[in-house]
Short mmCIF file of C-alpha atoms in Angstrom, two decimals:
data_model
loop_
_atom_site.label_atom_id
_atom_site.label_comp_id
_atom_site.label_asym_id
_atom_site.label_seq_id
_atom_site.Cartn_x
_atom_site.Cartn_y
_atom_site.Cartn_z
CA MET N 1 113.55 -166.51 59.11
CA THR N 2 112.29 -170.20 59.20
CA ALA N 3 109.41 -171.66 58.12
CA PRO N 4 106.53 -173.39 60.30
CA ILE N 5 106.61 -176.80 60.96
CA ARG N 6 103.16 -177.30 59.68
CA LEU N 7 100.92 -180.10 61.02
CA LEU N 8 98.16 -182.34 59.80
CA LEU N 9 96.22 -184.59 62.76
CA ALA N 10 94.69 -188.01 62.27
CA ASP N 11 91.54 -188.97 64.68
CA ASP N 12 88.63 -189.64 64.58
CA HIS N 13 87.60 -188.63 67.61
CA PRO N 14 86.98 -185.04 67.58
CA VAL N 15 87.68 -183.69 71.06
CA VAL N 16 91.41 -185.89 71.05
CA ARG N 17 92.19 -183.66 67.36
CA ALA N 18 90.90 -180.34 69.33
CA GLY N 19 92.73 -181.04 72.87
CA LEU N 20 95.81 -182.09 69.77
CA ARG N 21 95.20 -178.47 68.19
CA ALA N 22 95.33 -176.58 71.24
CA VAL N 23 98.34 -177.82 72.86
CA LEU N 24 100.25 -177.81 69.70
CA GLU N 25 98.94 -174.16 68.34
CA THR N 26 100.62 -172.12 71.47
CA GLU N 27 104.11 -173.38 69.79
CA PRO N 28 106.34 -171.29 68.42
CA GLY N 29 107.52 -172.37 64.90
CA LEU N 30 104.29 -175.20 64.87
CA VAL N 31 101.12 -174.67 62.69
CA VAL N 32 97.84 -177.09 62.16
CA ALA N 33 97.50 -177.57 59.07
CA ALA N 34 94.72 -179.85 58.37
CA GLU N 35 92.87 -182.18 60.44
CA ALA N 36 91.26 -185.80 58.80
CA ALA N 37 89.15 -187.87 59.98
CA THR N 38 89.29 -191.15 59.31
CA ALA N 39 92.73 -192.85 57.55
CA GLU N 40 92.17 -192.61 53.95
CA ASP N 41 91.98 -188.49 54.55
CA ALA N 42 95.10 -188.32 55.90
CA VAL N 43 96.46 -190.36 52.92
CA ALA N 44 94.96 -188.25 50.92
CA ARG N 45 95.77 -185.23 52.52
CA ALA N 46 99.22 -186.08 53.43
CA ALA N 47 99.52 -186.21 50.04
CA GLN N 48 99.31 -182.81 49.24
CA GLY N 49 102.87 -181.32 49.28
CA ASP N 50 102.24 -179.25 52.31
CA ILE N 51 102.72 -180.34 55.41
CA ASP N 52 105.68 -181.50 57.35
CA VAL N 53 105.22 -183.46 60.48
CA VAL N 54 101.13 -186.18 60.43
CA LEU N 55 100.57 -186.59 63.99
CA MET N 56 98.85 -189.93 62.76
CA ASP N 57 96.60 -192.54 65.40
CA LEU N 58 96.58 -196.32 65.76
CA ARG N 59 92.52 -196.54 65.64
CA PHE N 60 89.65 -195.20 63.07
CA GLY N 61 86.81 -197.84 63.58
CA ALA N 62 86.15 -199.14 59.96
CA GLY N 63 88.06 -199.05 57.13
CA MET N 64 91.49 -198.55 57.16
CA THR N 65 94.00 -198.26 60.28
CA GLY N 66 96.54 -196.08 61.17
CA THR N 67 99.18 -198.81 60.65
CA GLU N 68 98.30 -198.96 57.06
CA ALA N 69 98.07 -195.37 56.71
CA THR N 70 101.19 -194.65 57.52
CA ALA N 71 102.69 -196.72 55.46
CA ALA N 72 100.51 -195.22 52.55
CA ILE N 73 101.86 -192.44 53.57
CA THR N 74 105.30 -192.26 54.41
CA ALA N 75 105.64 -194.51 50.71
CA ARG N 76 106.09 -191.29 48.54
CA SER N 77 108.37 -189.57 47.50
CA GLY N 78 108.95 -186.13 49.98
CA ALA N 79 106.89 -187.86 52.49
CA PRO N 80 105.93 -185.92 55.82
CA ARG N 81 107.46 -187.76 58.78
CA VAL N 82 104.47 -189.85 60.57
CA LEU N 83 104.58 -189.49 64.01
CA ILE N 84 102.54 -191.66 65.96
CA VAL N 85 100.14 -190.38 69.19
CA THR N 86 97.13 -193.01 70.64
CA THR N 87 96.30 -195.47 73.32
CA TYR N 88 97.95 -198.70 72.47
CA ASP N 89 101.29 -199.75 73.49
CA THR N 90 101.61 -203.48 73.07
CA ASP N 91 103.95 -204.69 70.81
CA ALA N 92 100.90 -206.02 68.02
CA ASP N 93 100.08 -202.03 68.03
CA THR N 94 103.80 -200.69 68.32
CA LEU N 95 106.14 -203.53 65.75
CA PRO N 96 103.26 -202.97 63.53
CA ALA N 97 103.31 -199.58 62.60
CA ILE N 98 106.74 -198.38 62.97
CA GLU N 99 107.78 -201.35 60.61
CA ALA N 100 105.53 -199.00 58.45
CA GLY N 101 107.60 -196.40 58.66
CA ALA N 102 106.92 -194.41 61.33
CA THR N 103 109.13 -192.27 62.72
CA GLY N 104 108.28 -192.02 66.17
CA TYR N 105 106.29 -193.45 68.52
CA LEU N 106 103.95 -191.51 71.56
CA LEU N 107 100.77 -192.41 73.93
CA LYS N 108 98.05 -190.13 74.66
CA ASP N 109 98.30 -189.17 78.42
CA ALA N 110 102.23 -187.43 76.78
CA LEU N 111 103.44 -184.52 78.90
CA PRO N 112 102.15 -181.53 76.94
CA GLU N 113 105.60 -180.40 76.85
CA ASP N 114 106.70 -184.27 75.26
CA LEU N 115 104.60 -183.99 72.41
CA THR N 116 105.60 -180.91 71.05
CA ALA N 117 109.80 -181.53 71.64
CA ALA N 118 108.42 -185.32 69.47
CA VAL N 119 107.04 -183.00 66.93
CA ARG N 120 110.45 -180.74 66.34
CA THR N 121 111.94 -183.98 66.77
CA ALA N 122 110.50 -186.14 64.39
CA ALA N 123 110.31 -182.86 61.77
CA ALA N 124 114.02 -183.00 62.01
CA GLY N 125 114.18 -187.04 60.83
CA ARG N 126 114.62 -188.60 63.89
CA THR N 127 112.98 -190.45 65.96
CA THR N 128 111.09 -190.71 69.82
CA LEU N 129 109.69 -193.31 71.90
CA ALA N 130 107.60 -193.09 75.13
CA PRO N 131 109.26 -195.33 77.34
CA THR N 132 107.67 -197.62 77.76
CA VAL N 133 107.30 -198.93 73.84
CA ALA N 134 112.07 -197.99 74.02
CA ASP N 135 112.32 -200.53 77.22
CA ARG N 136 110.17 -203.31 75.43
CA LEU N 137 112.12 -202.55 72.16
CA LEU N 138 115.64 -202.66 73.63
CA HIS N 139 114.14 -205.73 75.68
CA ARG N 140 113.06 -207.45 73.16
CA MET N 141 116.60 -207.27 71.35
CA ARG N 142 118.82 -208.26 74.24
CA THR N 143 115.92 -211.44 74.65
CA PRO N 144 115.88 -211.81 71.01
CA ASP N 145 115.39 -216.04 71.52
CA LEU N 146 111.95 -214.84 73.88
CA ALA N 147 110.48 -212.14 71.38
CA LEU N 148 107.36 -213.32 70.17
CA THR N 149 107.68 -212.93 66.16
CA ARG N 150 104.50 -210.39 64.99
CA ARG N 151 103.43 -213.46 63.24
CA GLU N 152 103.18 -215.46 66.58
CA THR N 153 101.87 -212.17 67.81
CA ASP N 154 99.36 -211.75 64.78
CA VAL N 155 98.44 -215.38 65.57
CA LEU N 156 97.81 -214.76 69.07
CA THR N 157 95.89 -211.29 69.39
CA LEU N 158 92.95 -213.51 67.57
CA VAL N 159 93.62 -216.29 69.40
CA ALA N 160 92.51 -213.24 72.24
CA ASP N 161 90.01 -212.43 70.60
CA GLY N 162 88.07 -216.11 70.41
CA LEU N 163 88.90 -217.61 67.34
CA SER N 164 89.88 -221.45 66.24
CA ASN N 165 92.96 -222.77 64.48
CA ARG N 166 91.14 -223.31 62.07
CA ALA N 167 89.72 -219.57 61.49
CA ILE N 168 93.20 -218.13 62.12
CA ALA N 169 94.37 -219.82 59.78
CA ALA N 170 91.99 -218.54 56.98
CA ARG N 171 92.10 -214.77 57.87
CA LEU N 172 95.95 -215.30 58.22
CA HIS N 173 95.35 -217.33 54.81
CA LEU N 174 98.08 -220.08 56.27
CA ALA N 175 97.55 -223.79 56.92
CA GLU N 176 95.75 -225.03 59.44
CA GLY N 177 99.71 -226.29 60.63
CA THR N 178 101.34 -223.62 59.88
CA VAL N 179 99.55 -221.78 63.80
CA LYS N 180 99.86 -224.69 65.39
CA SER N 181 103.19 -224.50 65.41
CA HIS N 182 103.20 -220.94 65.68
CA LEU N 183 101.78 -221.83 68.83
CA ALA N 184 103.12 -224.42 70.48
CA ARG N 185 107.23 -221.61 70.11
CA CYS N 186 104.84 -219.24 71.62
CA TYR N 187 103.90 -221.84 74.11
CA THR N 188 107.61 -222.20 74.44
CA LYS N 189 109.00 -217.87 74.20
CA LEU N 190 106.28 -217.76 76.82
CA GLY N 191 106.81 -220.73 79.06
CA VAL N 192 102.42 -222.20 79.26
CA ASP N 193 101.20 -225.15 77.94
CA SER N 194 98.00 -223.84 77.17
CA ARG N 195 96.00 -220.93 74.56
CA THR N 196 94.45 -219.75 77.93
CA ALA N 197 97.34 -218.74 79.69
CA ALA N 198 99.65 -217.96 76.59
CA VAL N 199 97.06 -215.77 75.98
CA ALA N 200 97.20 -213.97 80.25
CA THR N 201 100.61 -214.00 80.06
CA ALA N 202 101.14 -212.58 76.52
CA ALA N 203 99.12 -209.21 78.21
CA ASP N 204 100.92 -208.23 80.99
CA LEU N 205 103.56 -208.75 78.95
CA GLY N 206 102.77 -206.30 77.51
CA VAL N 207 102.05 -208.43 73.84
CA ILE N 208 98.85 -207.90 72.61
CA ARG N 209 95.62 -206.13 74.29
CA ARG N 210 93.97 -207.38 77.19
CA ARG N 211 90.56 -208.68 76.74
CA GLY N 212 87.31 -207.33 77.31
CA PRO N 213 84.41 -208.16 79.48
CA GLY N 214 83.10 -209.07 75.82
CA GLY N 215 85.64 -211.22 75.09
CA GLY N 216 87.38 -209.56 72.55
CA SER N 217 90.42 -207.86 73.21
CA ALA N 218 90.18 -204.48 75.41
CA ALA N 219 91.46 -202.18 73.41
CA GLN N 220 87.78 -203.07 71.46
CA SER N 221 85.97 -203.00 73.96
CA ARG N 222 86.48 -199.35 74.48
CA ARG N 223 85.36 -198.02 70.79
#
């Protein structure tokens, strides 16, 4: 008899964990073995060696992020697979998570059957991506000269948060001139000539999160 796939649900919202559990526990061969409300707890629980797939959110409030937890989990020998399940689908979210070692990336509005299929796919070591994420990754591959680099995305995300070039340089440990160079390349790739236009265009393209009414990103304002 095939052993069940043992799951760890990592999300800081109890309602979300309960919803995931309700969907997954109806499926034969899937067992929710543990839950974690913080990224740090997810890393510690995953290290115990009895988890096959971690369903990981990206944002946990204060402390370690889901991307950082994914990197910590997948760095270990014999680590479980990590399937990102989140509301965030911008390049600023997806690319770091995939680079950190995530096997798959789904959005929380995925259909239950897509979620369970992605879990089984991740357990088998194969990749599942939300359609919007897959489309943008393909676009980046087809138009590499126009795609923002990871660092350019980082800079533009902080511009969207209202930081000055000097503050961005301090945050990213860069020279202020380097920040200006990154921004100039962003302007060229996005076809704009101002910080405001760069932020608006990047948000429209799904490169960074939209700014919320309070000046921060929309994702931040929802928390």
